[in-house]
mmCIF file of C-alpha atoms in Angstrom:
data_model
loop_
_atom_site.group_PDB
_atom_site.id
_atom_site.type_symbol
_atom_site.label_atom_id
_atom_site.label_comp_id
_atom_site.label_asym_id
_atom_site.label_seq_id
_atom_site.Cartn_x
_atom_site.Cartn_y
_atom_site.Cartn_z
ATOM 1 C CA MET A 141 -24.149 -21.162 6.803
ATOM 2 C CA LEU A 142 -24.372 -17.382 6.622
ATOM 3 C CA PRO A 143 -25.647 -15.655 9.761
ATOM 4 C CA PRO A 144 -28.672 -13.350 9.354
ATOM 5 C CA PRO A 145 -27.796 -9.632 8.958
ATOM 6 C CA ALA A 146 -29.560 -8.913 12.247
ATOM 7 C CA ASP A 147 -27.219 -11.315 14.058
ATOM 8 C CA VAL A 148 -24.160 -9.682 12.478
ATOM 9 C CA ALA A 149 -25.423 -6.234 13.497
ATOM 10 C CA ALA A 150 -25.993 -7.457 17.052
ATOM 11 C CA ALA A 151 -22.510 -8.994 17.107
ATOM 12 C CA PHE A 152 -21.022 -5.733 15.867
ATOM 13 C CA ASP A 153 -22.658 -3.882 18.757
ATOM 14 C CA ARG A 154 -21.608 -6.566 21.234
ATOM 15 C CA ILE A 155 -17.893 -6.492 20.350
ATOM 16 C CA PHE A 156 -17.680 -2.823 19.361
ATOM 17 C CA ASP A 157 -14.952 -1.936 21.879
ATOM 18 C CA GLU A 158 -12.921 -4.983 20.858
ATOM 19 C CA LEU A 159 -13.319 -4.043 17.184
ATOM 20 C CA LEU A 160 -12.280 -0.459 17.838
ATOM 21 C CA LYS A 161 -9.084 -1.497 19.600
ATOM 22 C CA ALA A 162 -8.223 -4.080 16.936
ATOM 23 C CA THR A 163 -8.886 -1.597 14.123
ATOM 24 C CA GLY A 164 -6.535 0.908 15.746
ATOM 25 C CA ARG A 165 -3.744 -1.681 15.865
ATOM 26 C CA THR A 166 -4.287 -2.654 12.235
ATOM 27 C CA VAL A 167 -4.373 0.976 11.095
ATOM 28 C CA LEU A 168 -1.080 1.597 12.923
ATOM 29 C CA ALA A 169 0.626 -1.348 11.213
ATOM 30 C CA ALA A 170 -0.871 -0.665 7.776
ATOM 31 C CA GLY A 171 -0.180 3.077 8.001
ATOM 32 C CA SER A 172 3.449 2.416 8.905
ATOM 33 C CA GLY A 173 3.715 -0.072 6.047
ATOM 34 C CA LEU A 174 2.185 2.391 3.593
ATOM 35 C CA GLY A 175 4.545 5.168 4.669
ATOM 36 C CA LEU A 176 7.564 2.919 4.207
ATOM 37 C CA SER A 177 6.201 1.714 0.860
ATOM 38 C CA ILE A 178 5.986 5.304 -0.380
ATOM 39 C CA VAL A 179 9.513 6.212 0.742
ATOM 40 C CA ILE A 180 11.189 3.008 -0.452
ATOM 41 C CA GLY A 181 9.069 2.685 -3.595
ATOM 42 C CA THR A 182 9.714 6.268 -4.708
ATOM 43 C CA SER A 183 13.446 5.856 -4.097
ATOM 44 C CA VAL A 184 13.543 2.649 -6.138
ATOM 45 C CA ALA A 185 11.496 4.285 -8.908
ATOM 46 C CA PHE A 186 14.006 7.143 -9.038
ATOM 47 C CA LEU A 187 16.852 4.664 -9.566
ATOM 48 C CA PHE A 188 14.857 2.815 -12.233
ATOM 49 C CA SER A 189 14.138 6.060 -14.079
ATOM 50 C CA GLN A 190 17.794 7.102 -14.126
ATOM 51 C CA SER A 191 19.272 3.959 -15.643
ATOM 52 C CA SER A 192 17.836 1.404 -18.052
ATOM 53 C CA LEU A 193 20.582 -0.976 -16.898
ATOM 54 C CA ILE A 194 19.426 -0.783 -13.281
ATOM 55 C CA ARG A 195 15.812 -1.090 -14.394
ATOM 56 C CA THR A 196 16.495 -4.176 -16.498
ATOM 57 C CA ALA A 197 18.566 -5.819 -13.764
ATOM 58 C CA PHE A 198 16.315 -5.182 -10.780
ATOM 59 C CA TYR A 199 12.762 -4.698 -12.049
ATOM 60 C CA PRO A 200 12.198 -8.497 -12.066
ATOM 61 C CA TRP A 201 12.899 -8.437 -8.323
ATOM 62 C CA ALA A 202 10.137 -5.870 -7.905
ATOM 63 C CA ILE A 203 7.791 -8.192 -9.786
ATOM 64 C CA LEU A 204 8.833 -10.972 -7.412
ATOM 65 C CA LEU A 205 7.319 -8.970 -4.534
ATOM 66 C CA GLN A 206 3.960 -9.269 -6.269
ATOM 67 C CA THR A 207 4.194 -12.931 -7.233
ATOM 68 C CA VAL A 208 5.290 -14.474 -3.917
ATOM 69 C CA PRO A 209 2.150 -15.649 -2.032
ATOM 70 C CA ILE A 210 1.717 -13.648 1.151
ATOM 71 C CA VAL A 211 0.864 -16.814 3.112
ATOM 72 C CA ALA A 212 4.280 -18.186 2.140
ATOM 73 C CA LEU A 213 6.104 -14.940 2.914
ATOM 74 C CA ALA A 214 4.506 -14.190 6.277
ATOM 75 C CA PRO A 215 5.967 -17.142 8.260
ATOM 76 C CA ILE A 216 9.473 -16.364 6.957
ATOM 77 C CA VAL A 217 9.175 -12.712 7.983
ATOM 78 C CA ILE A 218 7.933 -13.702 11.437
ATOM 79 C CA ILE A 219 10.897 -16.063 11.896
ATOM 80 C CA LEU A 220 13.309 -13.267 10.917
ATOM 81 C CA PHE A 221 11.732 -10.440 12.929
ATOM 82 C CA ASP A 222 9.942 -12.296 15.753
ATOM 83 C CA ARG A 223 6.223 -12.235 16.579
ATOM 84 C CA GLY A 224 5.770 -8.508 17.001
ATOM 85 C CA LEU A 225 4.594 -5.315 15.362
ATOM 86 C CA LEU A 226 7.768 -5.073 13.260
ATOM 87 C CA SER A 227 6.962 -8.319 11.438
ATOM 88 C CA ILE A 228 3.478 -7.067 10.583
ATOM 89 C CA ILE A 229 4.859 -3.760 9.285
ATOM 90 C CA VAL A 230 7.421 -5.589 7.124
ATOM 91 C CA ILE A 231 4.703 -7.791 5.597
ATOM 92 C CA SER A 232 2.492 -4.757 5.006
ATOM 93 C CA THR A 233 5.357 -2.804 3.425
ATOM 94 C CA THR A 234 6.256 -5.691 1.133
ATOM 95 C CA LEU A 235 2.733 -5.855 -0.282
ATOM 96 C CA GLY A 236 2.563 -2.092 -0.764
ATOM 97 C CA LEU A 237 5.875 -1.687 -2.593
ATOM 98 C CA PHE A 238 4.994 -3.059 -6.034
ATOM 99 C CA PRO A 239 2.183 -0.636 -6.990
ATOM 100 C CA VAL A 240 4.223 2.362 -5.812
ATOM 101 C CA ILE A 241 7.328 1.259 -7.716
ATOM 102 C CA THR A 242 5.525 0.483 -10.978
ATOM 103 C CA SER A 243 3.255 3.526 -11.027
ATOM 104 C CA THR A 244 5.945 6.009 -10.040
ATOM 105 C CA THR A 245 8.508 4.550 -12.448
ATOM 106 C CA THR A 246 5.988 4.851 -15.274
ATOM 107 C CA GLY A 247 5.300 8.471 -14.376
ATOM 108 C CA LEU A 248 8.978 9.368 -14.163
ATOM 109 C CA LEU A 249 9.725 7.748 -17.522
ATOM 110 C CA GLN A 250 6.901 9.677 -19.186
ATOM 111 C CA THR A 251 8.200 13.104 -18.152
ATOM 112 C CA ASP A 252 8.271 15.466 -21.134
ATOM 113 C CA LYS A 253 11.606 14.928 -22.931
ATOM 114 C CA GLY A 254 11.666 18.499 -24.206
ATOM 115 C CA LEU A 255 11.471 19.876 -20.675
ATOM 116 C CA GLN A 256 14.221 17.513 -19.553
ATOM 117 C CA GLU A 257 16.445 18.782 -22.364
ATOM 118 C CA LEU A 258 15.637 22.341 -21.307
ATOM 119 C CA PHE A 259 16.756 21.565 -17.755
ATOM 120 C CA GLN A 260 19.976 20.039 -19.110
ATOM 121 C CA LEU A 261 20.512 23.128 -21.258
ATOM 122 C CA HIS A 262 20.443 25.250 -18.102
ATOM 123 C CA SER A 263 22.935 22.907 -16.376
ATOM 124 C CA ALA A 264 20.419 21.579 -13.847
ATOM 125 C CA THR A 265 21.721 18.759 -11.696
ATOM 126 C CA ARG A 266 20.085 15.333 -11.680
ATOM 127 C CA TRP A 267 18.529 16.065 -8.298
ATOM 128 C CA GLN A 268 17.180 19.433 -9.448
ATOM 129 C CA THR A 269 15.629 17.798 -12.501
ATOM 130 C CA PHE A 270 14.082 15.102 -10.341
ATOM 131 C CA PHE A 271 12.593 17.330 -7.645
ATOM 132 C CA LYS A 272 11.556 20.249 -9.848
ATOM 133 C CA LEU A 273 10.403 18.423 -12.981
ATOM 134 C CA GLN A 274 10.135 14.635 -12.854
ATOM 135 C CA LEU A 275 8.589 14.180 -9.411
ATOM 136 C CA PRO A 276 5.916 16.911 -9.793
ATOM 137 C CA SER A 277 4.907 15.659 -13.243
ATOM 138 C CA SER A 278 4.658 12.068 -12.004
ATOM 139 C CA LEU A 279 2.487 12.859 -8.955
ATOM 140 C CA PRO A 280 -0.742 11.504 -10.526
ATOM 141 C CA TYR A 281 1.053 8.204 -11.088
ATOM 142 C CA LEU A 282 2.466 8.187 -7.565
ATOM 143 C CA ILE A 283 -0.924 8.877 -5.993
ATOM 144 C CA ASN A 284 -2.518 6.212 -8.160
ATOM 145 C CA GLY A 285 0.087 3.751 -6.888
ATOM 146 C CA VAL A 286 -0.429 4.849 -3.281
ATOM 147 C CA ARG A 287 -4.185 4.315 -3.345
ATOM 148 C CA ILE A 288 -3.663 0.771 -4.644
ATOM 149 C CA ALA A 289 -0.869 0.204 -2.126
ATOM 150 C CA GLY A 290 -3.144 1.360 0.700
ATOM 151 C CA GLY A 291 -5.486 -1.578 0.258
ATOM 152 C CA ALA A 292 -2.543 -3.940 -0.169
ATOM 153 C CA CYS A 293 -1.011 -2.695 3.088
ATOM 154 C CA ILE A 294 -4.298 -3.306 4.922
ATOM 155 C CA VAL A 295 -4.343 -6.869 3.588
ATOM 156 C CA GLY A 296 -0.688 -7.335 4.551
ATOM 157 C CA ALA A 297 -1.287 -6.080 8.083
ATOM 158 C CA ILE A 298 -4.309 -8.334 8.602
ATOM 159 C CA VAL A 299 -2.514 -11.399 7.225
ATOM 160 C CA GLY A 300 0.511 -10.613 9.391
ATOM 161 C CA GLU A 301 -1.678 -10.298 12.492
ATOM 162 C CA PHE A 302 -3.381 -13.578 11.617
ATOM 163 C CA PHE A 303 -0.024 -15.378 11.626
ATOM 164 C CA VAL A 304 1.421 -13.527 14.623
ATOM 165 C CA GLY A 305 -1.673 -14.255 16.696
ATOM 166 C CA SER A 306 -2.786 -12.811 20.006
ATOM 167 C CA SER A 307 0.544 -11.087 20.732
ATOM 168 C CA GLN A 308 -0.610 -8.333 18.329
ATOM 169 C CA PRO A 309 -4.377 -7.892 18.862
ATOM 170 C CA GLY A 310 -5.345 -6.459 15.478
ATOM 171 C CA LEU A 311 -8.152 -7.417 13.108
ATOM 172 C CA GLY A 312 -6.215 -10.427 11.804
ATOM 173 C CA ALA A 313 -5.810 -11.882 15.291
ATOM 174 C CA LEU A 314 -9.469 -11.131 15.996
ATOM 175 C CA ILE A 315 -10.515 -13.022 12.851
ATOM 176 C CA GLN A 316 -8.407 -15.981 13.966
ATOM 177 C CA ARG A 317 -9.909 -15.932 17.457
ATOM 178 C CA LYS A 318 -13.539 -15.651 16.327
ATOM 179 C CA HIS A 319 -13.041 -18.393 13.756
ATOM 180 C CA GLY A 320 -11.492 -20.686 16.350
ATOM 181 C CA ALA A 321 -14.367 -20.040 18.765
ATOM 182 C CA LEU A 322 -16.943 -20.728 16.006
ATOM 183 C CA LYS A 323 -18.574 -17.343 16.611
ATOM 184 C CA THR A 324 -19.721 -16.905 13.026
ATOM 185 C CA ASP A 325 -21.755 -13.747 13.563
ATOM 186 C CA GLU A 326 -18.836 -11.997 15.257
ATOM 187 C CA LEU A 327 -16.441 -13.308 12.592
ATOM 188 C CA TYR A 328 -18.559 -11.716 9.862
ATOM 189 C CA ALA A 329 -18.653 -8.458 11.805
ATOM 190 C CA VAL A 330 -14.835 -8.391 11.918
ATOM 191 C CA VAL A 331 -14.564 -9.259 8.215
ATOM 192 C CA LEU A 332 -17.039 -6.486 7.384
ATOM 193 C CA VAL A 333 -14.971 -3.951 9.325
ATOM 194 C CA SER A 334 -11.788 -5.170 7.604
ATOM 195 C CA THR A 335 -13.367 -4.781 4.169
ATOM 196 C CA THR A 336 -14.716 -1.334 5.021
ATOM 197 C CA LEU A 337 -11.295 -0.275 6.285
ATOM 198 C CA GLY A 338 -9.598 -1.144 2.990
ATOM 199 C CA ALA A 339 -12.284 0.558 0.908
ATOM 200 C CA SER A 340 -12.204 3.635 3.149
ATOM 201 C CA LEU A 341 -8.445 4.021 2.842
ATOM 202 C CA PHE A 342 -8.711 3.779 -0.949
ATOM 203 C CA GLY A 343 -11.390 6.473 -0.948
ATOM 204 C CA ILE A 344 -9.479 8.763 1.417
ATOM 205 C CA VAL A 345 -6.254 8.587 -0.597
ATOM 206 C CA THR A 346 -8.189 9.127 -3.830
ATOM 207 C CA GLY A 347 -10.082 12.121 -2.447
ATOM 208 C CA LEU A 348 -7.084 13.802 -0.828
ATOM 209 C CA GLY A 349 -4.903 13.083 -3.850
ATOM 210 C CA GLU A 350 -7.449 14.549 -6.250
ATOM 211 C CA LEU A 351 -7.888 17.602 -4.020
ATOM 212 C CA PHE A 352 -4.130 18.185 -3.795
ATOM 213 C CA LEU A 353 -3.583 17.761 -7.520
ATOM 214 C CA ASN A 354 -6.485 20.054 -8.428
ATOM 215 C CA ARG A 355 -5.818 22.826 -5.915
ATOM 216 C CA VAL A 356 -2.024 22.841 -5.771
ATOM 217 C CA MET A 357 -0.706 21.289 -8.986
ATOM 218 C CA GLY A 358 -3.486 22.024 -11.471
ATOM 219 C CA MET A 359 -3.589 18.325 -12.396
ATOM 220 C CA SER A 360 -6.059 15.452 -12.128
ATOM 221 C CA LEU A 361 -5.909 11.748 -11.410
ATOM 222 C CA ASN A 362 -8.200 11.236 -14.404
ATOM 223 C CA THR A 363 -5.368 12.228 -16.739
ATOM 224 C CA ASN A 364 -3.177 9.437 -15.403
ATOM 225 C CA LYS A 365 -2.352 6.801 -17.973
ATOM 226 C CA SER A 366 -2.219 3.172 -17.121
ATOM 227 C CA ALA A 367 0.587 2.193 -14.789
ATOM 228 C CA SER A 368 1.043 -0.984 -16.770
ATOM 229 C CA ALA A 369 3.008 0.808 -19.471
ATOM 230 C CA THR A 370 6.207 -0.808 -20.704
ATOM 231 C CA LEU A 371 9.175 -0.164 -18.439
ATOM 232 C CA ASP A 372 11.997 -0.982 -20.805
#
């Protein structure tokens, strides 16, 4: 039975300090996971864009990250890395990798071929071509992947905290505790904060990304084509 909105609002006020502390822990884990997803995902996308052989051989493994159920992955990660913050970050990173890899790879592969030939004509190295041409031109794709990965990392952090339990007092552990205590109004308050957190991160990344592209690069996220383009 759903609690009345007034009860949820009262519960939110009652456990505000607890929610604030738990949100901070979840943001730390999800933010770390998102940062690692960007670094690792961009590096993998670079390798995929440089060799069709590498892309064909390893892209299915990237898809595997998206298809493995997180509830099946989380216990394995916790066994490998113990019940701590590191396990939660690993789970969060794993969920955030796929959108960054696919979006960035698509952007890198769609770099203007004529400009690439011009760089080759002037004897530019592979790294120079990547940093001065491919990466800047693929930024809308990268940012699009990051804003999707942000929500995925929040989900990963909360699921990880749910499995780790009270040793990492984030929103996931708080959901587990309120559910176990049958405090439905407080449970809904935590779920509402969790949902708002994911939506807020998506909005922040979108806003900052659009601002950066408009002011610095003269580009727009609206010009970004679908990241589901063929990668072969």
